[in-house]
Amino acid sequence: MVCHVREDPENPQFSKDGVIILGGIFSFHSSWKERQDTFRLKPLPLECISLNFREFQCAQAMIFAIEEINNSTDLLPGISLGYKMYDTCGAVARSVRVGLALANGNEAVSAPSEEQCTKPAQVQAIIGEASSSPCMAIATVIGPFYIPVISHFATCACLNDKTKYPSFLRTIPSDYYQSRALAQLVKHFGWTWVGAIRTNDDYGNNGMATFTETAQQLGICLEYSVSFFRTDPPDKIRKIIDIIKASSSKVIVAFLSYLDMDVLIHELSKNNMTGYQWVGSEGWILDSQTAETDRHHILDGAIGLSLPKAHVSGMREFILKVKPLNSSGHEIFTELWETLFSCKFKQSESSTGNERECTGHEDLTGVQNGFTDMSLMPIFNNVYKGVYAVAHALHSILGCNKTCQYKGQLDPLTILQHIKDVHFKTKEGDEVYFNQNGEPPAKYEIINWQPTENGIVDFVTVGLYDASLPADKQLKLQNNSLVWAQNSKQVPVSVCSEKCPPGTRKVLQKGKPVCCYDCIRCAEGEISNTTDSITCVRCQPEFWSNERRDACVKKEAEFLSYEEIMGVLLTAASLFGTCMTVGVAVIFFRHRKSPIVRANNSELSFLLLFSLTLCFLCSLTFIGRPSDWSCMLRHTAFGITFVLCISCVLGKTMVVLMAFRATLPGSNVMKWFGPVQQRLSVLAFTLIQVVICILWLSISPPFPFKNFKQFKDKIILECALGSALGFWAVLGYIGLLAVLCFILAFLARKLPDNFNEAKFITFSMLIFCAVWITFIPAYVSSPGKFSVAVEIFAILASSFGLLICTFIPKCYIILLKPEKNTRQNMMGRGTSKSL
């Protein structure tokens, strides 16, 4: 039994015999003519169009490496390497076809063998393809045979899956690193609102997916993300142009192949789409052909990642020495030559006879075009490294020393395993090895498109990215040497919303990405001290936000102090009352033997004056910064002194009543309420208040308290009552005595005038009760230090009321009407009235 090839055999574009054959898959043409298949006849072969100079150069780099190895006495001595290279025209289906051709060979009928339809592979390894999607297809088909596939430019991270692509390796880092590097680059310049365009294939879709994921982690938002392929209808590309025009972002991340970028540039030029900052992947950022296509300088200032610059001695000269007449791929080189020199060979089918005739001996050294441009040497170097990796693996397998022990076809799996383990340096000193994913370490140069005076774009290296370094050291940039869109020296701004300054917080706009937000000022008492804060932090209770809401400042402590006007006035009033009371006491003391002083128990009068002095002075304990002792002293001193004061007034009132009752026939009441009983009554009434105060201070005494609730921006330093029951018990007891005194004085108000103090006591008690009744609502409703001022005012007002109503009339008689201050006058008037 024999195996027949059912399809037409695939012939290589370039080939050379050798002991060991290497395969090459390149897109010498970038596209093909569209056709309408009827599905009734066998489809014709693809008609390839659009020569791709870059892939010609890569093929020449592979031939250069093979020739260099064949001429070497150190690597594979005595073993000649050959090659077979195919053109895929950029089509995935054709890539699979030529991959199988490299594995099976071109024979229409295979020789019989012990096992049906089996034979060794025709090539030991395959170099190529440049794009990710064709590589995925090739590696899927070739993978089961473990024939190594080494790509020089396929960067899709999806190819790292060794369960799907077990024999795939590459000499270029995957897009996993490039996509993350692009996101870090965008973040570095503060661009948080960007657009994204990608090639609609595995390279663009997977690369952009990784970029989008990393961008979201870094706080970057995509306003739009669109895709296209170079063979798409023009309407689709025009829709992309409309999306760009309608957008507000000024930065566009383009994850495109150079072929797709050329198509996009053509449409951008027609619409004069300048002023955008482009960020590019390695697929087009270093492509001179793309720069030549950009005649309207749309991409000026573009920045992106490329492979590190490389130099391979002798390669440039080898590529430029190519001649169509002595090359294995005569037909395709003829097409190349006619394109380079705009001429036609005589035997060319497309010749019309009007073109300049090609001789085949034209000199390439003086020509400036995409084929002679060597800016893509890093890519050619990747091809060079791939060929040498295979050679070093073969050298190891064959046990080469001065000669190699080649005994026939080698096992592909063995070759694959040895390629994974190679570790060598090229003649230029470049280290070559593969990691566990079958790729080299990720290092990139950051390229900036800088236009020169003659209009040619200069690819300037402005930084480096090394994925092997710590995260904070991976990206290094020389910002001072950058040129931006429209030849600007200022970094473009591309944000959906401006940064929120300190003192504000971000609030997301409804229905928009997280990069679009409004800046809301922090509420009172809250701050944000960083840019773009998402929350405002509440200040500690003793602090308050400043006017800018970016720092917490210590709250002003408010209390009634001696330095402020209110404190000075109240202090002055207290001291004035004290002096006035002392003055009255001096007057009474000097006239202590006069009838008017002796008329109503002078001892109680002096005790009353002493207690009034204490009442005036106790108001001073309410002024100043609250402390433990002042808080306990102010309320207890106030309570005890006022009870002492009212007890004296109550005693004087009872003396008046008892004195007039004693004048009745047979009355013996005064002996029960003599001076001793009066002193004891005052002492008893006062001791009751003392006991209440002791209980209050023992159970829950007043204490200094910082009130944060009454005012937001101030701390009210006040004395907390401790036990409210204790406070109101003290106040209630004073009120009880005052009411009792008022009732007794009111009953005695119509007794004879000369011996009667009841009328004046009635007025004083009326004032006292009125003051303290109005004190309660005023005290409760007054904020902060004003509540203290209200309490002091009540103490002073009631004290002045008692002093003036009780003692000023007597002082008036003593000082201004001394003729009335006689016993006869007072007794006489009393008799006449009683009669």
mmCIF file of C-alpha atoms in Angstrom, residues 560-733:
data_model
loop_
_atom_site.group_PDB
_atom_site.id
_atom_site.type_symbol
_atom_site.label_atom_id
_atom_site.label_comp_id
_atom_site.label_asym_id
_atom_site.label_seq_id
_atom_site.Cartn_x
_atom_site.Cartn_y
_atom_site.Cartn_z
ATOM 1 C CA LEU A 560 -15.677 81.806 80.141
ATOM 2 C CA SER A 561 -12.254 83.341 80.816
ATOM 3 C CA TYR A 562 -11.033 86.371 82.671
ATOM 4 C CA GLU A 563 -9.476 87.787 79.491
ATOM 5 C CA GLU A 564 -12.649 88.237 77.453
ATOM 6 C CA ILE A 565 -15.033 91.175 77.841
ATOM 7 C CA MET A 566 -17.879 89.133 79.315
ATOM 8 C CA GLY A 567 -15.561 87.593 81.888
ATOM 9 C CA VAL A 568 -14.115 91.002 82.777
ATOM 10 C CA LEU A 569 -17.578 92.536 83.203
ATOM 11 C CA LEU A 570 -18.854 89.695 85.385
ATOM 12 C CA THR A 571 -15.671 89.735 87.453
ATOM 13 C CA ALA A 572 -16.026 93.484 87.895
ATOM 14 C CA ALA A 573 -19.668 93.083 88.924
ATOM 15 C CA SER A 574 -18.707 90.372 91.416
ATOM 16 C CA LEU A 575 -15.937 92.455 92.949
ATOM 17 C CA PHE A 576 -18.172 95.532 92.986
ATOM 18 C CA GLY A 577 -20.850 93.573 94.853
ATOM 19 C CA THR A 578 -18.236 92.281 97.270
ATOM 20 C CA CYS A 579 -16.917 95.786 97.912
ATOM 21 C CA MET A 580 -20.424 97.144 98.252
ATOM 22 C CA THR A 581 -21.281 94.446 100.800
ATOM 23 C CA VAL A 582 -18.081 95.108 102.741
ATOM 24 C CA GLY A 583 -18.903 98.821 102.645
ATOM 25 C CA VAL A 584 -22.370 98.193 104.100
ATOM 26 C CA ALA A 585 -20.819 95.961 106.747
ATOM 27 C CA VAL A 586 -18.371 98.742 107.698
ATOM 28 C CA ILE A 587 -21.235 101.240 107.953
ATOM 29 C CA PHE A 588 -23.245 98.856 110.102
ATOM 30 C CA PHE A 589 -20.243 98.071 112.264
ATOM 31 C CA ARG A 590 -19.498 101.743 112.870
ATOM 32 C CA HIS A 591 -23.168 102.354 113.750
ATOM 33 C CA ARG A 592 -23.730 98.997 115.416
ATOM 34 C CA LYS A 593 -25.146 100.648 118.555
ATOM 35 C CA SER A 594 -27.633 102.764 116.628
ATOM 36 C CA PRO A 595 -31.306 101.855 116.942
ATOM 37 C CA ILE A 596 -31.819 101.027 113.295
ATOM 38 C CA VAL A 597 -28.953 98.475 113.336
ATOM 39 C CA ARG A 598 -30.053 96.984 116.644
ATOM 40 C CA ALA A 599 -33.732 97.050 115.726
ATOM 41 C CA ASN A 600 -33.760 93.594 114.084
ATOM 42 C CA ASN A 601 -31.026 91.326 115.358
ATOM 43 C CA SER A 602 -27.761 92.951 114.278
ATOM 44 C CA GLU A 603 -26.018 89.580 114.574
ATOM 45 C CA LEU A 604 -28.152 88.129 111.760
ATOM 46 C CA SER A 605 -27.525 91.299 109.743
ATOM 47 C CA PHE A 606 -23.738 90.848 109.979
ATOM 48 C CA LEU A 607 -24.058 87.106 109.199
ATOM 49 C CA LEU A 608 -26.227 87.994 106.196
ATOM 50 C CA LEU A 609 -23.635 90.494 104.986
ATOM 51 C CA PHE A 610 -20.920 87.853 105.389
ATOM 52 C CA SER A 611 -22.948 85.304 103.395
ATOM 53 C CA LEU A 612 -23.667 87.903 100.675
ATOM 54 C CA THR A 613 -19.934 88.551 100.412
ATOM 55 C CA LEU A 614 -19.404 84.825 99.878
ATOM 56 C CA CYS A 615 -22.219 84.781 97.295
ATOM 57 C CA PHE A 616 -20.525 87.539 95.283
ATOM 58 C CA LEU A 617 -17.149 85.831 95.551
ATOM 59 C CA CYS A 618 -18.421 82.330 94.695
ATOM 60 C CA SER A 619 -19.394 83.597 91.237
ATOM 61 C CA LEU A 620 -15.658 83.948 90.495
ATOM 62 C CA THR A 621 -15.281 80.155 90.702
ATOM 63 C CA PHE A 622 -17.443 79.921 87.573
ATOM 64 C CA ILE A 623 -14.940 81.961 85.535
ATOM 65 C CA GLY A 624 -11.762 80.375 84.135
ATOM 66 C CA ARG A 625 -10.791 76.980 82.730
ATOM 67 C CA PRO A 626 -12.757 74.218 84.443
ATOM 68 C CA SER A 627 -10.743 71.900 86.667
ATOM 69 C CA ASP A 628 -11.588 69.162 89.121
ATOM 70 C CA TRP A 629 -11.519 71.447 92.139
ATOM 71 C CA SER A 630 -13.272 74.390 90.480
ATOM 72 C CA CYS A 631 -16.104 72.184 89.208
ATOM 73 C CA MET A 632 -16.730 70.756 92.683
ATOM 74 C CA LEU A 633 -16.275 74.124 94.399
ATOM 75 C CA ARG A 634 -18.467 76.302 92.221
ATOM 76 C CA HIS A 635 -21.756 74.465 92.740
ATOM 77 C CA THR A 636 -21.223 73.475 96.363
ATOM 78 C CA ALA A 637 -19.966 76.930 97.394
ATOM 79 C CA PHE A 638 -22.874 78.518 95.574
ATOM 80 C CA GLY A 639 -25.385 76.149 97.207
ATOM 81 C CA ILE A 640 -24.055 76.501 100.756
ATOM 82 C CA THR A 641 -23.523 80.293 100.696
ATOM 83 C CA PHE A 642 -26.967 80.935 99.244
ATOM 84 C CA VAL A 643 -28.616 78.694 101.827
ATOM 85 C CA LEU A 644 -26.663 80.527 104.533
ATOM 86 C CA CYS A 645 -27.829 83.826 103.056
ATOM 87 C CA ILE A 646 -31.499 82.844 102.768
ATOM 88 C CA SER A 647 -31.393 81.207 106.207
ATOM 89 C CA CYS A 648 -30.352 84.567 107.649
ATOM 90 C CA VAL A 649 -33.135 86.370 105.751
ATOM 91 C CA LEU A 650 -35.567 83.694 106.895
ATOM 92 C CA GLY A 651 -34.373 84.197 110.463
ATOM 93 C CA LYS A 652 -34.818 87.974 110.204
ATOM 94 C CA THR A 653 -38.344 87.475 108.804
ATOM 95 C CA MET A 654 -39.277 85.148 111.620
ATOM 96 C CA VAL A 655 -37.832 87.644 114.141
ATOM 97 C CA VAL A 656 -40.156 90.344 112.736
ATOM 98 C CA LEU A 657 -43.179 88.085 113.014
ATOM 99 C CA MET A 658 -42.255 86.884 116.490
ATOM 100 C CA ALA A 659 -41.481 90.425 117.703
ATOM 101 C CA PHE A 660 -44.941 91.683 116.853
ATOM 102 C CA ARG A 661 -46.624 88.576 118.204
ATOM 103 C CA ALA A 662 -44.665 89.091 121.443
ATOM 104 C CA THR A 663 -46.348 92.505 121.853
ATOM 105 C CA LEU A 664 -49.691 90.788 122.263
ATOM 106 C CA PRO A 665 -50.869 90.411 125.885
ATOM 107 C CA GLY A 666 -49.751 87.134 127.498
ATOM 108 C CA SER A 667 -47.440 86.201 124.582
ATOM 109 C CA ASN A 668 -44.274 84.363 125.571
ATOM 110 C CA VAL A 669 -43.092 83.519 122.057
ATOM 111 C CA MET A 670 -39.779 85.444 122.009
ATOM 112 C CA LYS A 671 -38.246 83.248 124.671
ATOM 113 C CA TRP A 672 -38.617 80.348 122.193
ATOM 114 C CA PHE A 673 -37.021 82.293 119.369
ATOM 115 C CA GLY A 674 -34.275 84.215 121.002
ATOM 116 C CA PRO A 675 -30.754 84.792 119.657
ATOM 117 C CA VAL A 676 -29.653 81.221 120.397
ATOM 118 C CA GLN A 677 -32.601 79.725 118.541
ATOM 119 C CA GLN A 678 -31.987 82.085 115.628
ATOM 120 C CA ARG A 679 -28.361 80.949 115.361
ATOM 121 C CA LEU A 680 -29.388 77.303 115.612
ATOM 122 C CA SER A 681 -32.052 77.713 112.898
ATOM 123 C CA VAL A 682 -29.508 79.276 110.529
ATOM 124 C CA LEU A 683 -27.038 76.496 111.346
ATOM 125 C CA ALA A 684 -29.647 73.771 110.900
ATOM 126 C CA PHE A 685 -30.876 75.078 107.553
ATOM 127 C CA THR A 686 -27.251 75.392 106.336
ATOM 128 C CA LEU A 687 -26.225 71.944 107.578
ATOM 129 C CA ILE A 688 -28.986 70.355 105.557
ATOM 130 C CA GLN A 689 -27.473 71.884 102.403
ATOM 131 C CA VAL A 690 -24.006 70.814 103.508
ATOM 132 C CA VAL A 691 -25.231 67.222 103.849
ATOM 133 C CA ILE A 692 -26.815 67.361 100.372
ATOM 134 C CA CYS A 693 -23.537 68.687 98.915
ATOM 135 C CA ILE A 694 -21.454 66.021 100.692
ATOM 136 C CA LEU A 695 -23.700 63.285 99.338
ATOM 137 C CA TRP A 696 -23.474 64.804 95.851
ATOM 138 C CA LEU A 697 -19.677 65.004 95.955
ATOM 139 C CA SER A 698 -19.412 61.485 97.376
ATOM 140 C CA ILE A 699 -21.710 59.721 94.921
ATOM 141 C CA SER A 700 -21.160 61.525 91.618
ATOM 142 C CA PRO A 701 -19.357 64.851 91.857
ATOM 143 C CA PRO A 702 -19.155 67.458 89.087
ATOM 144 C CA PHE A 703 -16.129 67.074 86.813
ATOM 145 C CA PRO A 704 -14.486 68.889 83.869
ATOM 146 C CA PHE A 705 -16.069 67.850 80.585
ATOM 147 C CA LYS A 706 -15.257 68.504 76.925
ATOM 148 C CA ASN A 707 -18.477 69.050 75.052
ATOM 149 C CA PHE A 708 -17.964 68.168 71.366
ATOM 150 C CA LYS A 709 -21.631 68.062 70.396
ATOM 151 C CA GLN A 710 -22.899 71.564 71.023
ATOM 152 C CA PHE A 711 -20.605 73.198 68.459
ATOM 153 C CA LYS A 712 -18.964 71.414 65.537
ATOM 154 C CA ASP A 713 -15.868 73.572 65.363
ATOM 155 C CA LYS A 714 -15.364 74.279 69.066
ATOM 156 C CA ILE A 715 -14.754 72.341 72.244
ATOM 157 C CA ILE A 716 -16.885 73.648 75.080
ATOM 158 C CA LEU A 717 -15.025 73.193 78.331
ATOM 159 C CA GLU A 718 -17.656 72.957 80.995
ATOM 160 C CA CYS A 719 -18.405 71.273 84.272
ATOM 161 C CA ALA A 720 -20.584 68.232 83.947
ATOM 162 C CA LEU A 721 -23.036 67.956 86.812
ATOM 163 C CA GLY A 722 -22.104 64.397 87.618
ATOM 164 C CA SER A 723 -25.379 63.662 89.363
ATOM 165 C CA ALA A 724 -28.177 65.804 87.959
ATOM 166 C CA LEU A 725 -30.249 64.817 90.984
ATOM 167 C CA GLY A 726 -27.632 66.314 93.287
ATOM 168 C CA PHE A 727 -27.606 69.606 91.346
ATOM 169 C CA TRP A 728 -31.376 69.962 91.304
ATOM 170 C CA ALA A 729 -31.570 68.950 94.989
ATOM 171 C CA VAL A 730 -29.186 71.798 95.877
ATOM 172 C CA LEU A 731 -31.110 74.258 93.713
ATOM 173 C CA GLY A 732 -34.486 72.956 94.892
ATOM 174 C CA TYR A 733 -33.546 73.333 98.530
#
